[in-house]
């Protein structure tokens, strides 16, 4: 049961082609964003679209798969966990980000 505590499953469209960074000779990271479109009707009967964007990180052999198949606009299904981290931007200001670190990737 503990493996279900931090688990995310999403299906959406890639916001851009996977961006690849290689660390040394063996470690590869792919990053991209995924858009999840939701629709609902307001009290006037108008159809309203709400788009949620999520940052995605893929490591290792799955990054090879992402590099080949994650193309802007293509539907992708991901499973992974939420990770919160901080970093310093170019102005040395501390920023916080939430990412989905992927363990499974489907097209």
Coordinates of C-alpha atoms in Angstrom, one line a residue:
X1 CA 0.0 0.0 0.0
X2 CA 2.9 2.4 0.6
X3 CA 3.7 2.6 -3.1
X4 CA 0.3 4.3 -3.7
X5 CA 1.1 7.3 -1.5
X6 CA 2.8 9.5 -4.1
X7 CA 1.5 8.3 -7.5
X8 CA 0.4 10.4 -10.4
X9 CA -1.2 9.2 -13.7
X10 CA -2.0 11.7 -16.4
X11 CA -3.0 11.6 -20.1
X12 CA -2.4 14.8 -22.1
X13 CA -0.6 16.4 -25.0
X14 CA 3.1 17.3 -25.0
X15 CA 3.7 21.0 -24.9
X16 CA 7.0 20.7 -26.8
X17 CA 9.4 18.1 -28.0
X18 CA 11.4 16.5 -25.2
X19 CA 14.4 18.5 -24.2
X20 CA 17.4 16.3 -23.6
X21 CA 20.4 16.8 -21.4
X22 CA 23.2 14.2 -21.1
X23 CA 25.3 14.1 -17.9
X24 CA 28.7 12.5 -18.4
X25 CA 28.6 9.4 -20.6
X26 CA 25.7 7.5 -19.1
X27 CA 23.0 9.6 -17.5
X28 CA 20.3 11.2 -19.6
X29 CA 17.4 13.4 -18.6
X30 CA 14.4 14.4 -20.8
X31 CA 12.1 17.2 -19.8
X32 CA 8.8 18.4 -21.3
X33 CA 5.5 19.8 -20.2
X34 CA 2.1 18.1 -20.6
X35 CA -1.2 19.9 -21.1
X36 CA -4.4 18.4 -19.6
X37 CA -7.6 19.9 -21.1
X38 CA -10.8 19.9 -19.0
X39 CA -14.2 21.2 -20.1
X40 CA -17.2 22.1 -18.1
X41 CA -20.4 24.2 -18.6
X42 CA -21.0 27.3 -16.6
X43 CA -24.4 28.3 -15.2
X44 CA -25.2 30.1 -18.5
X45 CA -24.6 26.9 -20.5
X46 CA -21.4 28.1 -22.0
X47 CA -18.6 25.5 -22.6
X48 CA -15.5 26.5 -20.6
X49 CA -12.1 25.1 -21.3
X50 CA -9.5 24.8 -18.5
X51 CA -5.9 23.8 -19.3
X52 CA -3.6 22.5 -16.6
X53 CA 0.1 22.4 -17.4
X54 CA 2.5 20.0 -15.7
X55 CA 6.3 19.8 -15.8
X56 CA 7.6 16.3 -16.5
X57 CA 11.1 14.8 -16.0
X58 CA 12.2 11.4 -17.4
X59 CA 15.6 9.7 -16.5
X60 CA 17.7 7.0 -18.0
X61 CA 16.4 4.5 -20.6
X62 CA 13.0 6.1 -20.5
X63 CA 14.6 9.4 -21.5
X64 CA 15.8 7.7 -24.7
X65 CA 12.2 6.7 -25.4
X66 CA 11.0 10.3 -24.6
X67 CA 13.6 11.7 -26.9
X68 CA 12.3 9.6 -29.8
X69 CA 8.6 9.8 -29.2
X70 CA 7.6 12.9 -27.2
X71 CA 6.7 15.4 -30.0
X72 CA 4.8 18.6 -29.5
X73 CA 1.1 18.0 -29.6
X74 CA 1.3 14.2 -29.4
X75 CA -0.8 12.5 -26.8
X76 CA 1.2 10.9 -24.0
X77 CA 0.3 8.9 -20.9
X78 CA 2.6 9.2 -17.9
X79 CA 2.8 7.6 -14.5
X80 CA 5.2 8.7 -11.8
X81 CA 5.5 10.7 -8.6
X82 CA 5.3 14.3 -7.6
X83 CA 8.6 15.9 -6.6
X84 CA 9.0 19.4 -5.1
X85 CA 12.4 21.2 -5.4
X86 CA 13.9 24.6 -5.3
X87 CA 16.6 26.3 -7.4
X88 CA 18.2 29.7 -7.8
X89 CA 17.3 31.6 -11.0
X90 CA 19.6 33.8 -13.0
X91 CA 19.0 36.6 -10.6
X92 CA 19.9 34.4 -7.6
X93 CA 16.3 34.4 -6.4
X94 CA 15.1 31.1 -4.9
X95 CA 12.3 29.5 -6.9
X96 CA 10.2 26.5 -6.2
X97 CA 8.9 24.0 -8.7
X98 CA 6.8 20.8 -8.7
X99 CA 7.6 18.2 -11.3
X100 CA 6.4 14.7 -12.2
X101 CA 9.3 12.2 -12.2
X102 CA 8.1 9.5 -14.6
X103 CA 8.4 5.8 -14.1
X104 CA 6.1 4.8 -17.0
X105 CA 5.6 6.4 -20.4
X106 CA 3.0 5.3 -23.0
X107 CA 2.1 6.7 -26.4

